[in-house]
Short mmCIF file of C-alpha atoms and ligand atoms in Angstrom, two decimals:
data_model
loop_
_atom_site.label_atom_id
_atom_site.label_comp_id
_atom_site.label_asym_id
_atom_site.label_seq_id
_atom_site.Cartn_x
_atom_site.Cartn_y
_atom_site.Cartn_z
CA MET W 1 14.38 -6.32 16.78
CA SER W 2 10.39 -6.12 17.21
CA LEU W 3 10.36 -7.15 13.55
CA ALA W 4 11.78 -10.99 14.45
CA ARG W 5 8.76 -12.77 14.19
CA ILE W 6 7.41 -11.20 10.68
CA LYS W 7 7.89 -13.82 7.96
CA HIS W 8 8.23 -11.48 4.78
CA ILE W 9 9.33 -7.30 4.69
CA VAL W 10 8.04 -5.75 1.23
CA LEU W 11 8.94 -2.15 1.03
CA VAL W 12 6.95 0.19 -1.76
CA LEU W 13 8.76 2.70 -3.66
CA SER W 14 7.97 4.91 -5.90
CA GLY W 15 10.52 7.34 -7.74
CA LYS W 16 8.18 10.28 -7.40
CA GLY W 17 5.65 11.60 -5.55
CA GLY W 18 1.38 11.44 -6.01
CA VAL W 19 1.81 8.41 -8.76
CA GLY W 20 -0.20 6.62 -6.04
CA LYS W 21 2.53 4.68 -3.88
CA SER W 22 0.36 5.00 -0.29
CA SER W 23 -3.19 3.87 -2.87
CA ILE W 24 -1.16 1.08 -3.94
CA THR W 25 0.34 0.22 -0.23
CA THR W 26 -3.27 0.44 1.00
CA GLN W 27 -5.06 -1.89 -1.81
CA LEU W 28 -1.80 -4.49 -0.77
CA ALA W 29 -2.72 -4.38 2.41
CA LEU W 30 -6.45 -4.91 2.53
CA SER W 31 -5.82 -7.69 -0.48
CA LEU W 32 -3.46 -9.41 1.74
CA SER W 33 -5.73 -9.38 4.36
CA LEU W 34 -8.86 -10.13 3.02
CA SER W 35 -7.01 -13.27 1.23
CA GLY W 36 -6.61 -14.55 5.37
CA HIS W 37 -2.61 -13.01 6.07
CA SER W 38 -2.43 -10.92 8.85
CA VAL W 39 -0.85 -7.89 7.68
CA GLY W 40 1.34 -4.56 9.36
CA VAL W 41 1.92 -1.05 7.36
CA LEU W 42 4.50 0.92 8.76
CA ASP W 43 4.50 4.27 7.11
CA VAL W 44 8.00 5.82 7.11
CA ASP W 45 6.96 8.34 4.31
CA LEU W 46 8.23 11.51 7.03
CA THR W 47 7.14 13.67 5.08
CA GLY W 48 3.39 12.93 4.00
CA PRO W 49 2.48 10.38 6.33
CA SER W 50 -1.17 9.23 4.84
CA MET W 51 -2.02 5.62 5.91
CA PRO W 52 -4.08 7.58 8.85
CA ARG W 53 -6.14 8.66 6.65
CA MET W 54 -6.56 6.03 3.81
CA PHE W 55 -7.20 3.71 6.59
CA ASN W 56 -9.30 6.07 8.19
CA ILE W 57 -7.73 5.91 11.65
CA GLU W 58 -6.63 9.36 12.12
CA ASP W 59 -8.21 9.91 15.27
CA ALA W 60 -5.98 7.02 16.79
CA LYS W 61 -3.74 7.31 19.45
CA VAL W 62 -0.27 4.56 19.64
CA THR W 63 -0.01 3.11 22.63
CA GLN W 64 3.26 2.55 24.02
CA ALA W 65 3.59 -0.76 25.79
CA PRO W 66 6.75 -2.19 27.60
CA GLY W 67 9.64 -2.54 25.17
CA GLY W 68 7.63 -0.14 22.49
CA TRP W 69 4.88 1.05 20.40
CA LEU W 70 1.35 -0.70 19.94
CA PRO W 71 0.04 -0.66 16.16
CA VAL W 72 -3.08 0.77 15.53
CA PRO W 73 -5.21 -1.97 14.72
CA VAL W 74 -7.35 -0.99 11.25
CA HIS W 75 -9.56 -4.15 11.40
CA VAL W 76 -8.91 -8.14 13.50
CA ALA W 77 -9.08 -11.23 11.56
CA ASN W 78 -12.10 -12.76 11.13
CA PRO W 79 -11.24 -16.64 10.53
CA GLU W 80 -14.56 -17.54 9.73
CA LYS W 81 -14.98 -15.00 6.21
CA GLY W 82 -10.96 -15.42 5.69
CA VAL W 83 -10.05 -12.58 6.88
CA GLY W 84 -6.15 -11.92 8.55
CA GLU W 85 -5.84 -8.52 11.17
CA LEU W 86 -4.77 -5.99 9.59
CA ARG W 87 -2.56 -3.38 11.73
CA CYS W 88 -0.58 -0.07 11.12
CA MET W 89 2.19 2.03 12.27
CA SER W 90 2.86 6.00 11.17
CA LEU W 91 4.46 8.82 12.26
CA GLY W 92 1.03 10.77 11.34
CA PHE W 93 -0.18 9.09 14.76
CA LEU W 94 2.71 11.09 16.51
CA LEU W 95 2.33 14.44 14.81
CA ARG W 96 0.86 16.30 16.60
CA GLY W 97 -1.76 18.33 14.50
CA ARG W 98 -2.32 16.02 11.29
CA GLY W 99 -0.35 17.49 8.40
CA ASP W 100 2.75 18.75 10.08
CA ALA W 101 5.18 18.54 7.01
CA VAL W 102 8.51 17.40 9.20
CA VAL W 103 11.28 19.12 8.75
CA TRP W 104 14.01 17.16 9.98
CA ARG W 105 17.97 17.11 9.35
CA GLY W 106 19.36 13.69 7.77
CA PRO W 107 20.35 12.55 11.31
CA LYS W 108 16.48 12.93 13.10
CA LYS W 109 15.13 11.04 10.09
CA THR W 110 17.33 8.46 10.19
CA ALA W 111 17.13 7.74 13.31
CA MET W 112 13.73 7.93 13.44
CA ILE W 113 13.29 5.43 10.49
CA ARG W 114 15.69 2.98 12.71
CA GLN W 115 13.32 3.81 16.03
CA PHE W 116 10.40 2.83 13.95
CA LEU W 117 12.03 -0.50 13.36
CA SER W 118 13.00 -1.72 16.75
CA ASP W 119 10.59 -0.13 18.66
CA VAL W 120 7.28 -1.33 16.84
CA LEU W 121 6.05 -4.40 18.45
CA TRP W 122 4.18 -6.37 15.71
CA GLY W 123 4.24 -9.84 16.92
CA GLU W 124 3.30 -12.82 14.72
CA MET W 125 2.49 -11.19 11.73
CA ASP W 126 3.01 -12.78 7.60
CA TYR W 127 3.34 -9.35 6.17
CA LEU W 128 4.71 -5.88 6.83
CA LEU W 129 4.43 -3.60 4.04
CA ILE W 130 7.12 -0.31 4.42
CA ASP W 131 5.56 2.70 2.12
CA THR W 132 8.42 5.20 1.95
CA PRO W 133 8.37 8.37 0.90
CA PRO W 134 9.08 9.04 -2.77
CA GLY W 135 12.77 9.24 -4.09
CA THR W 136 15.94 7.34 -3.05
CA SER W 137 16.64 9.28 0.02
CA ASP W 138 19.18 9.25 2.87
CA GLU W 139 15.87 7.78 4.83
CA HIS W 140 15.91 4.82 2.18
CA ILE W 141 19.77 4.27 1.93
CA SER W 142 19.04 3.82 6.12
CA LEU W 143 16.21 2.06 5.67
CA ALA W 144 17.79 -0.20 3.37
CA GLU W 145 20.71 -0.76 5.32
CA THR W 146 18.90 -1.85 8.68
CA LEU W 147 16.65 -4.19 7.07
CA LEU W 148 20.08 -6.00 5.50
CA LYS W 149 21.40 -5.55 9.10
CA GLU W 150 18.66 -7.15 10.91
CA ALA W 151 16.53 -9.29 8.74
CA LYS W 152 17.00 -12.57 8.94
CA PRO W 153 17.65 -14.50 5.29
CA GLY W 154 14.79 -14.19 2.49
CA GLN W 155 12.93 -12.04 5.46
CA LEU W 156 13.38 -8.90 3.28
CA ALA W 157 11.40 -10.47 0.34
CA GLY W 158 12.12 -7.39 -1.46
CA ALA W 159 10.83 -4.27 -3.13
CA VAL W 160 7.77 -3.52 -5.13
CA ILE W 161 7.85 -0.44 -7.24
CA VAL W 162 4.72 2.26 -8.15
CA THR W 163 4.78 3.91 -11.60
CA THR W 164 2.52 5.41 -13.84
CA PRO W 165 2.26 5.55 -17.69
CA GLN W 166 3.87 9.16 -17.63
CA ALA W 167 6.59 8.61 -14.91
CA VAL W 168 7.78 5.38 -17.07
CA ALA W 169 9.46 8.15 -19.39
CA THR W 170 11.68 9.77 -16.98
CA ALA W 171 14.68 8.34 -15.28
CA ASP W 172 13.09 8.59 -11.85
CA VAL W 173 11.61 4.66 -12.09
CA LYS W 174 14.83 3.87 -13.04
CA LYS W 175 16.39 4.90 -10.52
CA GLU W 176 14.41 3.04 -7.63
CA LEU W 177 15.45 0.29 -9.99
CA ASN W 178 18.76 1.09 -10.14
CA PHE W 179 18.34 1.52 -5.95
CA CYS W 180 16.96 -1.72 -5.25
CA VAL W 181 20.39 -3.38 -7.56
CA LYS W 182 22.78 -1.56 -5.88
CA THR W 183 21.35 -2.43 -1.98
CA ARG W 184 20.91 -5.87 -3.43
CA ILE W 185 17.35 -5.81 -2.83
CA PRO W 186 15.67 -7.83 -4.77
CA VAL W 187 12.83 -6.58 -7.25
CA ILE W 188 9.29 -8.64 -6.53
CA GLY W 189 7.69 -6.28 -9.41
CA VAL W 190 6.55 -3.55 -11.13
CA ILE W 191 3.54 -1.89 -10.82
CA GLU W 192 1.82 0.99 -12.97
CA ASN W 193 -0.37 2.59 -11.73
CA MET W 194 -3.27 5.23 -13.28
CA ALA W 195 -3.04 3.26 -16.18
CA GLY W 196 -6.24 4.14 -18.25
CA PHE W 197 -9.86 5.49 -16.47
CA VAL W 198 -13.02 3.49 -14.54
CA CYS W 199 -15.50 6.15 -16.14
CA PRO W 200 -18.39 6.58 -13.03
CA ASN W 201 -20.80 7.72 -16.09
CA CYS W 202 -20.63 5.57 -19.04
CA ALA W 203 -19.23 1.90 -17.42
CA GLU W 204 -15.89 2.42 -19.52
CA CYS W 205 -12.24 1.67 -18.98
CA THR W 206 -10.08 4.06 -21.25
CA ASP W 207 -7.03 3.71 -21.65
CA ILE W 208 -6.04 7.94 -21.32
CA PHE W 209 -2.10 7.74 -21.66
CA GLY W 210 -1.59 4.83 -23.60
CA LYS W 211 -0.37 1.73 -22.23
CA GLY W 212 2.13 -1.02 -21.75
CA GLY W 213 5.20 1.21 -20.36
CA GLY W 214 5.22 -0.25 -17.35
CA GLN W 215 5.80 -3.51 -18.71
CA VAL W 216 8.62 -2.89 -21.53
CA MET W 217 10.47 -1.32 -19.15
CA ALA W 218 10.05 -4.17 -16.65
CA LYS W 219 10.98 -6.34 -19.65
CA ASP W 220 14.19 -3.93 -19.83
CA PHE W 221 14.98 -4.46 -16.76
CA ASP W 222 14.86 -7.89 -16.42
CA VAL W 223 12.37 -7.58 -13.23
CA PRO W 224 8.71 -9.16 -13.22
CA PHE W 225 6.02 -6.62 -14.46
CA LEU W 226 2.96 -7.48 -11.81
CA GLY W 227 0.21 -5.44 -13.39
CA ARG W 228 -2.17 -2.31 -14.15
CA ILE W 229 -4.49 -0.04 -12.38
CA PRO W 230 -6.76 2.27 -13.38
CA ILE W 231 -7.97 5.75 -11.97
CA ASP W 232 -11.02 4.55 -10.22
CA PRO W 233 -13.40 7.87 -8.66
CA GLN W 234 -14.96 4.90 -6.76
CA PHE W 235 -11.73 4.29 -4.78
CA VAL W 236 -11.08 7.52 -4.23
CA MET W 237 -15.19 8.03 -2.49
CA LEU W 238 -14.43 5.04 -0.82
CA ILE W 239 -11.08 6.34 0.96
CA GLU W 240 -12.45 10.27 1.20
CA THR W 241 -16.28 9.27 2.02
CA GLY W 242 -16.18 6.00 3.17
CA ARG W 243 -18.32 5.36 0.24
CA ARG W 244 -19.33 1.94 -0.66
CA PRO W 245 -18.32 1.69 -4.79
CA GLU W 246 -21.37 1.69 -7.04
CA TYR W 247 -21.20 1.67 -10.67
CA PRO W 248 -23.25 1.99 -13.77
CA GLN W 249 -24.72 -0.93 -15.15
CA GLY W 250 -22.31 -3.14 -17.59
CA THR W 251 -19.44 -1.69 -16.03
CA VAL W 252 -17.06 -4.77 -16.85
CA ILE W 253 -13.42 -4.59 -16.02
CA ASN W 254 -10.90 -7.89 -16.82
CA GLY W 255 -14.21 -9.92 -17.29
CA GLU W 256 -15.60 -9.16 -14.42
CA ASP W 257 -19.26 -6.96 -14.61
CA PHE W 258 -19.11 -4.07 -11.64
CA SER W 259 -22.18 -3.53 -11.52
CA LYS W 260 -23.09 -6.28 -10.04
CA ALA W 261 -20.63 -5.54 -7.53
CA LEU W 262 -22.96 -4.26 -4.46
CA GLN W 263 -24.95 -7.77 -4.04
CA LYS W 264 -21.25 -8.61 -3.26
CA GLY W 265 -21.18 -6.53 -0.40
CA SER W 266 -22.53 -6.67 3.17
CA GLY W 267 -25.59 -5.69 1.87
CA SER W 268 -25.94 -2.04 2.92
CA SER W 269 -27.89 0.81 1.16
CA THR W 270 -26.52 2.07 -1.67
CA GLY W 271 -24.71 5.53 -1.42
CA GLU W 272 -24.48 5.11 2.54
CA VAL W 273 -21.94 7.34 3.66
CA THR W 274 -19.71 5.88 7.08
CA LYS W 275 -15.97 6.31 7.80
CA GLU W 276 -16.65 3.21 9.36
CA ALA W 277 -12.99 1.38 9.62
CA SER W 278 -14.10 -1.67 10.43
CA LEU W 279 -15.91 -1.79 7.17
CA LEU W 280 -13.32 -0.73 4.71
CA ALA W 281 -12.13 -3.79 3.94
CA GLU W 282 -15.59 -5.16 3.25
CA LYS W 283 -16.63 -2.38 1.37
CA TYR W 284 -13.44 -2.86 -1.25
CA ARG W 285 -14.83 -6.15 -2.10
CA GLY W 286 -17.37 -3.89 -4.52
CA CYS W 287 -14.44 -2.07 -5.82
CA SER W 288 -13.51 -2.57 -9.31
CA LEU W 289 -9.87 -2.77 -8.25
CA GLU W 290 -10.32 -5.28 -6.43
CA PRO W 291 -9.84 -8.54 -8.13
CA ILE W 292 -6.57 -6.56 -10.52
CA PHE W 293 -5.33 -6.64 -6.31
CA ARG W 294 -6.47 -9.66 -5.93
CA GLU W 295 -3.92 -11.59 -8.73
CA ILE W 296 -1.27 -9.20 -8.08
CA THR W 297 -1.20 -10.44 -4.59
CA GLN W 298 -1.59 -13.45 -5.03
CA ASP W 299 1.14 -13.24 -7.66
CA ILE W 300 3.68 -11.69 -4.54
CA VAL W 301 2.44 -14.55 -2.75
CA THR W 302 3.69 -16.87 -4.36
CA ALA W 303 6.77 -14.97 -5.28
CA VAL W 304 7.93 -14.45 -1.67
CA GLU W 305 6.52 -17.67 -0.15
P1 LIG F 1 1.79 9.12 -3.50
O1 LIG F 1 1.59 7.81 -2.16
O2 LIG F 1 2.40 8.07 -4.74
O3 LIG F 1 1.99 10.33 -3.19
P2 LIG F 1 -1.17 8.36 -3.15
O4 LIG F 1 -1.41 7.06 -2.53
O5 LIG F 1 -1.46 9.25 -2.65
O6 LIG F 1 0.22 9.01 -4.23
O7 LIG F 1 -2.68 9.07 -4.77
C1 LIG F 1 -2.48 10.12 -5.08
C2 LIG F 1 -3.73 10.76 -5.13
O8 LIG F 1 -4.06 10.00 -6.12
C3 LIG F 1 -4.81 10.07 -4.02
O9 LIG F 1 -6.06 11.56 -4.28
C4 LIG F 1 -5.12 8.64 -4.27
O10 LIG F 1 -6.89 8.94 -3.72
C5 LIG F 1 -5.23 9.07 -6.18
N1 LIG F 1 -5.14 7.99 -6.76
C6 LIG F 1 -4.23 6.97 -6.32
N2 LIG F 1 -4.63 5.88 -6.95
C7 LIG F 1 -5.44 6.13 -8.02
C8 LIG F 1 -5.97 5.18 -8.35
N3 LIG F 1 -5.28 4.56 -9.07
N4 LIG F 1 -7.18 5.20 -8.95
C9 LIG F 1 -7.60 6.56 -8.26
N5 LIG F 1 -7.03 7.19 -7.77
C10 LIG F 1 -6.03 7.31 -6.96
#
């Protein structure tokens, strides 16, 4: 199997769409790579593959090599800066028109997922993050079955479950936790996304929907709580336009002053709008969400290594 030389495989699950699963996968990947790990992202969300857009590599073409597909580079390793390489494979690359939704019957989806798991030439790599479709569908079951059958002992590190303060109140996320129990996939932890709002105008982070729901739920299910991620419009701008995050004077999140974040970047001019994929990780260093993910990533690395 092409997964043979991957050290840790992590699934990213969510009970429903739109809670930010793909954004979380993207940031986990950037964060792991910024802490020196080599990372691959496999996007098996067949109905709405969004990873090519997240990494700004939508125009990339997947090349076929003897024995399988070559993943698309997001950035290469930079050992001097302690950055590991980041690559991605998504069904989005194989669709003719981006934005095409795939309407396939179960068996074809299952076959595609199997092929994705077996035919991508990842080579040696520290982490493979698998971005799954929302819910617990046939695809999840076939993914879990294939991984549990093919993975070496300990290679399938487990699942990160993404929820929002509102979704915590629904049964969806509990279904994900139950799915993990039934399939015997370890739960690495729960991330509560869109918890609070980083205001672009007034240097405040406001808890719009209240806080703590994800934490309580994680406690109820006896699984680790990995952290809360606020809504940060600067993150959306970074993904959509490539603009380096900027914050008003006095924006302090988790004790860190983000109005100074620009100085941490590579010194490019303020307000620039570029679409250079190679700089995504570098620009992300100036995003208010980066230190939160740095901590989450450290916890994940400690839990699985
Ligand atoms: P899913 O993969 O669960 O469908 P996405 O990751 O595509 O969700 O997120 C849905 C939308 O919400 C996207 O436009 C994304 O940019 C935005 N989003 C998600 N999380 C955040 C966040 N913490 N701050 C700002 N925008 C976010």
